Coordinates of C-alpha atoms in Angstrom, one line a residue:
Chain A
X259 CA -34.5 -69.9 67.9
X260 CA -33.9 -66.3 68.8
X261 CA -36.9 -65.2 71.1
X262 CA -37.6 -62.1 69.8
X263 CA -41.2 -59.6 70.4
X264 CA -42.7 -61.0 67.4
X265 CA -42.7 -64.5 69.1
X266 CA -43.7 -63.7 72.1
X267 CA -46.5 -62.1 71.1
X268 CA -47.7 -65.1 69.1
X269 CA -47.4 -67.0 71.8
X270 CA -49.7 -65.0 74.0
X271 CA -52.4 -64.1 71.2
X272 CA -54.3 -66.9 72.1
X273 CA -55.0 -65.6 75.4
X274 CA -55.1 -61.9 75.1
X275 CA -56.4 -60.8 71.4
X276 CA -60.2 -60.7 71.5
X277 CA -60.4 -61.1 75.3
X278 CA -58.9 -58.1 76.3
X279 CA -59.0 -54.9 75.4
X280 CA -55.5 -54.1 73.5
X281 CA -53.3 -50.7 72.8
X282 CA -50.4 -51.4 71.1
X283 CA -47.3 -49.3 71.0
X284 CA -46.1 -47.3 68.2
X285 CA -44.2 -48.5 65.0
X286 CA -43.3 -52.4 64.6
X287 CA -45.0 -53.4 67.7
X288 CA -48.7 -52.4 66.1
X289 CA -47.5 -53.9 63.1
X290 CA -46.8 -57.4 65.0
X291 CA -50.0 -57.4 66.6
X292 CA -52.0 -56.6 63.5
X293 CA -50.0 -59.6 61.8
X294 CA -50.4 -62.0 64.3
X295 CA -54.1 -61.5 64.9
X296 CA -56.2 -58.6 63.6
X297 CA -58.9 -57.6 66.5
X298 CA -61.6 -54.5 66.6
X299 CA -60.6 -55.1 70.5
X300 CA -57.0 -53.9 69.7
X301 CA -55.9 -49.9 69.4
X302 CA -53.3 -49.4 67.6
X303 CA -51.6 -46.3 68.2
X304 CA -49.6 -45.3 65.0
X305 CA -48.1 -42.2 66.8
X306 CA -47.6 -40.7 70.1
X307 CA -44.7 -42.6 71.1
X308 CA -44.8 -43.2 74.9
X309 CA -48.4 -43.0 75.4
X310 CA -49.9 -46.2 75.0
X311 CA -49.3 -46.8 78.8
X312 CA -51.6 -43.4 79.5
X313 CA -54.3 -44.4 76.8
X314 CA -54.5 -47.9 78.4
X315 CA -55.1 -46.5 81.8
X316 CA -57.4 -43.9 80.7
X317 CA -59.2 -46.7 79.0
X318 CA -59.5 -49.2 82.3
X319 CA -60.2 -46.1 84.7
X320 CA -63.5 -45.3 82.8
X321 CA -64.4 -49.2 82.5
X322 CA -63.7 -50.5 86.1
X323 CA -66.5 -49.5 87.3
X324 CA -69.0 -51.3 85.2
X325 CA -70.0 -55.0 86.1
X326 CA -67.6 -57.7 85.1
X327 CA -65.4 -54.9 83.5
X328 CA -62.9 -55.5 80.6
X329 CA -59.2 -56.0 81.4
X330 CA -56.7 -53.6 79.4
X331 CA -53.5 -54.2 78.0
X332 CA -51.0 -51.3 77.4
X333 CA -48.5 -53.1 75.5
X334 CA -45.4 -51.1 76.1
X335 CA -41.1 -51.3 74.9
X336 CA -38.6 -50.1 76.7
X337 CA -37.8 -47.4 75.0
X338 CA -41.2 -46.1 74.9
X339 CA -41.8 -45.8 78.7
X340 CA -38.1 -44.4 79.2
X341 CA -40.2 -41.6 77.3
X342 CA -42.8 -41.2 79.2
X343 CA -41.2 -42.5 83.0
X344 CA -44.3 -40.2 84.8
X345 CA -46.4 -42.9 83.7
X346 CA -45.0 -45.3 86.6
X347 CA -45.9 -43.1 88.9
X348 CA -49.6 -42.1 87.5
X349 CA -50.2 -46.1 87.8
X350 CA -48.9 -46.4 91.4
X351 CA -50.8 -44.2 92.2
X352 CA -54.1 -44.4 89.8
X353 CA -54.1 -47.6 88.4
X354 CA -56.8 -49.6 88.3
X355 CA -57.8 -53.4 89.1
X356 CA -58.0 -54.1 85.2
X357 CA -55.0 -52.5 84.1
X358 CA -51.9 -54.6 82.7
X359 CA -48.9 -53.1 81.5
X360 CA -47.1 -55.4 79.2
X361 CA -43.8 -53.7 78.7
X362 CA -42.0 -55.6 76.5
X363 CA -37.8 -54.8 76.8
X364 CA -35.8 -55.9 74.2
X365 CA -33.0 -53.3 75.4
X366 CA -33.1 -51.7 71.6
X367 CA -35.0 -49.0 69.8
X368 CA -35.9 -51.6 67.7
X369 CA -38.6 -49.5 65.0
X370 CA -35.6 -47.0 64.5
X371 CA -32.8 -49.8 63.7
X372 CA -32.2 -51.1 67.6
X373 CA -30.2 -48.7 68.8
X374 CA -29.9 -49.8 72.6
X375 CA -31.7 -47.9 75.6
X376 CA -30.5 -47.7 79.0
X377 CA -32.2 -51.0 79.7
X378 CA -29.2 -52.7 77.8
X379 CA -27.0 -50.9 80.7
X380 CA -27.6 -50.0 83.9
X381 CA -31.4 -49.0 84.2
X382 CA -34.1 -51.9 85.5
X383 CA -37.5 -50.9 84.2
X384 CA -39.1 -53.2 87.7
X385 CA -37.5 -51.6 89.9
X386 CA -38.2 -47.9 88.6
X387 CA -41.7 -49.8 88.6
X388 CA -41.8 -51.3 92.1
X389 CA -40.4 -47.3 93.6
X390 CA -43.3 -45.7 91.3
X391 CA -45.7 -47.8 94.2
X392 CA -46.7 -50.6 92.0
X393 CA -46.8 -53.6 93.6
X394 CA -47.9 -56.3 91.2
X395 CA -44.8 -56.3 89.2
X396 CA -43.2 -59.4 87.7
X397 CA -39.9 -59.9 85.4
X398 CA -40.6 -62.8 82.9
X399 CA -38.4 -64.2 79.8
X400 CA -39.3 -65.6 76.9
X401 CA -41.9 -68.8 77.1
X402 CA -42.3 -67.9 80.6
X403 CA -44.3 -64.7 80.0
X404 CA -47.7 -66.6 78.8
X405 CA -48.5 -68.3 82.7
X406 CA -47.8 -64.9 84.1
X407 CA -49.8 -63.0 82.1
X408 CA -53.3 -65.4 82.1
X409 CA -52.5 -65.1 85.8
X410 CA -52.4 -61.2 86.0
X411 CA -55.4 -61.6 83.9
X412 CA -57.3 -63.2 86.6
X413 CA -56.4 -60.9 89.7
X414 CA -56.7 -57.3 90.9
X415 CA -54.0 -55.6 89.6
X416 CA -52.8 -52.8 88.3
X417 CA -49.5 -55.3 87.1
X418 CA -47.0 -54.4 85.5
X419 CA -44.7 -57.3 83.3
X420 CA -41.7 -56.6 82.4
X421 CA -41.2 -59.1 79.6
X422 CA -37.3 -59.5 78.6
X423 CA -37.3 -60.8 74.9
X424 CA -34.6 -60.4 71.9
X425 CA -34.3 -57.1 70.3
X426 CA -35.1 -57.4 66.0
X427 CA -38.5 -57.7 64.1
X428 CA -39.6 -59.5 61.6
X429 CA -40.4 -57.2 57.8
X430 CA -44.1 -56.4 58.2
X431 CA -46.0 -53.9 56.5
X432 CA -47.8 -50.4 57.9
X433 CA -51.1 -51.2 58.8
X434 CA -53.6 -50.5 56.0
X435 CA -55.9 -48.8 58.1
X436 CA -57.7 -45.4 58.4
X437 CA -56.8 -43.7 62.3
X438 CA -60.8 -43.0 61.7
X439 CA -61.2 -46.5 61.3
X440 CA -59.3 -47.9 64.1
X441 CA -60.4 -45.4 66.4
X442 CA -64.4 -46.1 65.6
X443 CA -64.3 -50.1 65.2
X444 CA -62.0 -50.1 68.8
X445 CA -64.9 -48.1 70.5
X446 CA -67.8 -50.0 68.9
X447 CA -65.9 -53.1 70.0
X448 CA -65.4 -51.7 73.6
X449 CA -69.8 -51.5 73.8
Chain B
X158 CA -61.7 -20.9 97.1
X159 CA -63.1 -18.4 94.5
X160 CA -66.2 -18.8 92.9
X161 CA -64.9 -18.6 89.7
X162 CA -63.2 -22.3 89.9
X163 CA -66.3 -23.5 91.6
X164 CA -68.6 -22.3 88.1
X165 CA -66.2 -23.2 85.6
X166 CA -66.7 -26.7 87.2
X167 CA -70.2 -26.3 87.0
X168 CA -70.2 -25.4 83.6
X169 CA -67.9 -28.5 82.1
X170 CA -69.6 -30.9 84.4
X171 CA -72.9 -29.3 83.1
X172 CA -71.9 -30.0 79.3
X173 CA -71.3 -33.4 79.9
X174 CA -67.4 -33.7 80.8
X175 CA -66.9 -36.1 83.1
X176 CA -63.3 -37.1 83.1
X177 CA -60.4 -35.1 84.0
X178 CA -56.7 -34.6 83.9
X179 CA -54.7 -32.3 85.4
X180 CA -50.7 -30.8 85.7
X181 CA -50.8 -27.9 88.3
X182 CA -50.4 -24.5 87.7
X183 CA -51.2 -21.6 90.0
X184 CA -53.5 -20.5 88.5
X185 CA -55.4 -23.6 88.3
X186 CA -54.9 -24.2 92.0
X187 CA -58.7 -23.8 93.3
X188 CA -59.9 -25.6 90.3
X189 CA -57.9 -28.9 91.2
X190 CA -58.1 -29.1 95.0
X191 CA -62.2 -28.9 93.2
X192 CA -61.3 -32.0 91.3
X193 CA -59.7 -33.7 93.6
X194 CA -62.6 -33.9 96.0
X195 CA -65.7 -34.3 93.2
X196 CA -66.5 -37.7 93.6
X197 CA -69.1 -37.5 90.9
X198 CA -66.2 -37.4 88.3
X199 CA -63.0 -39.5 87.5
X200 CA -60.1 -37.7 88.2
X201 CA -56.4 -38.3 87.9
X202 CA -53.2 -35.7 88.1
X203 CA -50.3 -36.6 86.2
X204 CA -46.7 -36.1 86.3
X205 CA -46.3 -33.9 82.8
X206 CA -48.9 -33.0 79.6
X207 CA -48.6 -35.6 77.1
X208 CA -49.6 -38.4 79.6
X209 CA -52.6 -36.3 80.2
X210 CA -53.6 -36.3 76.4
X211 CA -53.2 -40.0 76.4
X212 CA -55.4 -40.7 79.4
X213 CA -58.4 -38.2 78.1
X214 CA -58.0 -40.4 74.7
X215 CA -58.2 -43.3 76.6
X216 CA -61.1 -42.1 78.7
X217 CA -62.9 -40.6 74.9
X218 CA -62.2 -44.3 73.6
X219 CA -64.3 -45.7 76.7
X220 CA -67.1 -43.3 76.1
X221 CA -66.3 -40.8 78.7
X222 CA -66.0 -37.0 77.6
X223 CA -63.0 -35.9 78.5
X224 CA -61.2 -32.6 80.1
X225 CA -57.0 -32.0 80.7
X226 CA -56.9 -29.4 82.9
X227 CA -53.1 -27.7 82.3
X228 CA -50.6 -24.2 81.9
X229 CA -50.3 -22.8 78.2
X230 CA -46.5 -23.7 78.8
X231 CA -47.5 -27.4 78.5
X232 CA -48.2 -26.9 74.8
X233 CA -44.6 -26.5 74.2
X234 CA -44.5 -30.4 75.6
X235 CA -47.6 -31.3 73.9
X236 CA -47.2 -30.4 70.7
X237 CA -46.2 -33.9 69.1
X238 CA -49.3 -35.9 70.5
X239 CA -51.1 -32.9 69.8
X240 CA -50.8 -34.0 65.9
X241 CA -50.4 -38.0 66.1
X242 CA -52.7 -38.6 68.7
X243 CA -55.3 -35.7 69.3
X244 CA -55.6 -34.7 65.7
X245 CA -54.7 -38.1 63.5
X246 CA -57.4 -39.7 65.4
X247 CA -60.1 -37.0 65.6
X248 CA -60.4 -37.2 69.4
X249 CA -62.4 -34.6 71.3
X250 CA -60.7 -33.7 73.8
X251 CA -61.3 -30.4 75.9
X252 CA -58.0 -28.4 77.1
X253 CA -58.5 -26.0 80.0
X254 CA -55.2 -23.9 79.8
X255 CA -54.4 -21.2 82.2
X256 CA -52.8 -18.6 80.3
X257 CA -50.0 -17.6 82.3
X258 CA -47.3 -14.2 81.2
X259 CA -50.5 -12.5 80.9
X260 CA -50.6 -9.0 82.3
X261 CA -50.8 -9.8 86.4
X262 CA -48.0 -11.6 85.7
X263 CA -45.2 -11.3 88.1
X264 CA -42.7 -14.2 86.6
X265 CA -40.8 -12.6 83.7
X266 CA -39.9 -15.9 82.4
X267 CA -43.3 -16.8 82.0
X268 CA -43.5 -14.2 78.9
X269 CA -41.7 -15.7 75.8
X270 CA -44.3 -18.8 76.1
X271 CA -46.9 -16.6 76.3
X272 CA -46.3 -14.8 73.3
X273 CA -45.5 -18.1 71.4
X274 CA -48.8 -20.2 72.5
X275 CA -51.6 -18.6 70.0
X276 CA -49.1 -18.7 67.3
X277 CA -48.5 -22.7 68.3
X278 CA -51.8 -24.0 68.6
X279 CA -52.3 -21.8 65.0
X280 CA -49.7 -23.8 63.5
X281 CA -50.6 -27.1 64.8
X282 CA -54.1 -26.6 64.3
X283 CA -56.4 -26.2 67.7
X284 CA -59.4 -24.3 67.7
X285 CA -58.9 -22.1 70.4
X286 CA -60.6 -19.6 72.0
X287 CA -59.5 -16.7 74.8
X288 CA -61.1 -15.6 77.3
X289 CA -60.9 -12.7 80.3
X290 CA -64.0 -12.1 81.8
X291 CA -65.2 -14.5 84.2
X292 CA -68.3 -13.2 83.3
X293 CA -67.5 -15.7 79.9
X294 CA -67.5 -19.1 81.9
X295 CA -70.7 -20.4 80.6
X296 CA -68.8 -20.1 76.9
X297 CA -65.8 -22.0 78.0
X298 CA -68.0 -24.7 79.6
X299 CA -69.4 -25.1 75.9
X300 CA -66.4 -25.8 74.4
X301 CA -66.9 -29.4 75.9
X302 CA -69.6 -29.7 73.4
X303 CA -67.7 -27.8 70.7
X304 CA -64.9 -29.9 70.8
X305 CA -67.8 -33.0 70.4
X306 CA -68.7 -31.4 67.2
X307 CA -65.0 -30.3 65.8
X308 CA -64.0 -33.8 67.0
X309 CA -60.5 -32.6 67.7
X310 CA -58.6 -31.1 70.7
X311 CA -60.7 -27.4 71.5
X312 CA -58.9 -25.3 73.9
X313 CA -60.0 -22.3 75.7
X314 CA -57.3 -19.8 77.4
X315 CA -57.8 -18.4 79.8
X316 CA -55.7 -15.4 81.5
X317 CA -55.1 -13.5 84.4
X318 CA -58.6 -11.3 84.7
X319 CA -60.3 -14.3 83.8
X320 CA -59.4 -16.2 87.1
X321 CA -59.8 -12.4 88.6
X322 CA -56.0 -12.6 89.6
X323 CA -54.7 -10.0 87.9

């Protein structure tokens, strides 16, 4: 079976959706989450393309502080952080210790009819990663994403995972939300 | 240091903002180095505007009140999150934006931008409000509670004779 985002992200639902605090990138990934398994914990950001790694942080920076504090997921494509590539950087530098950046790369622009970004060539996501000055960053594929990721749940990070999967989607729908909606339920949720 | 940096701090702090973003501009120089030391606050520079936006919605998600500190010529690189991010969620977010190609300007190519950025935030839809008396800081320090109440990006610009530079 082709291992594509959509199945990766079913396999780690179990262990991320409703204990961690989610953003989910523009476009079919949002739609993915929403399908697998709906949460007030996850953010889905219907615009903005390149930002859910910046939201994320700016989410775990003003919780790590508190007791026990919540651990964040930016979940990320390719394509998406080739957009914003400062963001590397801002987390090397400003991350915090509850911060995970899921970048999934499936080497397509796959919302837009998987066009392929540099990923599919020449250009390693890690490694732009590792010189930004983070230093928890792993390169998983397929199944082998899940262990990683509980494990990055349970230590200091910031970590970044650079999760190679198959580019295509499944069909889904838009989400049949309200932006008020999502936006008030995520920080009710958050409390 | 001039004073002026130290009471616009004063002021945001003083209406509750308490995180910040910033991308440099000369301006704005005083004002960071002020950031960068306030250990009262949570504060983190970044590489380019939009990132900025997206950490302060972040930060407004987790309950902080949120300020991105910034040049009016990063509303030309703005623009799109401005709409899908700032506006389609109703995020208060306050914008400190040095209004550079004001007169005191020395950089000619600072001009066309200058020009163009009332006109932008118009169209996109940004309350703004200008500003060139320093003698005005306690009104720019409400717009942290203004933009509470609009729930949307407020920005205040503020030019040359503001930051007495000109």
């Amino acid at each position: 079976m082709t291992y594509r985002r959509y199945e990766l992200l079913k396999d780690l639902a179990p262990i991320m959706v409703d204990k961690a605090l989610i953003v989910s990138n523009i476009g079919f990934p949002s739609q993915e989450v929403y399908d697998i398994q709906d949460s007030p914990k996850n953010f889905y950001m219907l615009g903005s393309m390149g930002l859910s790694s910046s939201i994320g942080l700016g989410l775990a920076q003003s919780l790590v502080n508190e007791d026990d504090p919540q651990t964040v997921i930016s979940i990320d494509g390719d394509g998406s952080v080739l957009m914003n590539l400062g963001t590397l950087s801002t987390i090397g530098n400003y991350g915090p210790k509850n911060y995970i950046l899921l970048l999934v790369d499936n080497g397509a622009y796959g919302s837009t009819g998987d066009q392929p970004t540099h990923t599919s060539g020449r250009t390693d996501l890690a490694g732009m990663a590792r010189a930004a000055g983070i230093e928890s960053v792993h390169v998983t594929h397929n199944e082998g994403t899940k262990a990683v990721l509980e494990q990055c749940m349970q230590t200091d990070g910031p970590h970044v995972i650079v999760a190679k999967v198959a580019p295509g989607s499944p069909k889904l729908k838009p989400i049949p939300m309200d932006p008020g909606y999502i936006r008030d339920r995520f920080k009710l949720a958050i409390k | 240091m001039n004073n002026i940096s130290q009471d616009l701090l004063k002021e945001l702090k003083g209406n509750g903002a308490d995180y910040f973003t910033s991308v440099p501009c000369k301006l704005l120089g005083d004002l960071i180095n002020l950031l960068a030391e306030d250990q009262s606050i949570l504060y983190t520079p970044v590489a380019r505007e939009e990132e900025g936006l997206g950490l302060c919605a972040g930060a407004y998600l987790a309950g902080k009140t949120p300020v991105i500190v910034m040049q009016n010529t990063g509303i030309g690189t703005i623009i799109t999150s401005l709409f899908s991010l700032g506006l389609f969620y109703n995020l208060p977010i306050t914008m400190i934006v040095s209004h550079r190609g004001t007169p005191g300007e020395k950089i000619g190519t600072q001009v066309p931008m200058s020009n163009a950025t009332m006109p932008l935030l118009d169209t996109v839809g940004i309350p703004y409000f200008a500003y060139s008396d320093p003698g005005d800081v306690k009104n720019v320090g409400r717009l942290v509670q203004h933009a509470q109440v609009a729930q949307r990006p407020v920005a205040a610009l503020l030019d040359f004779d503001f930051w007495g530079k000109a």
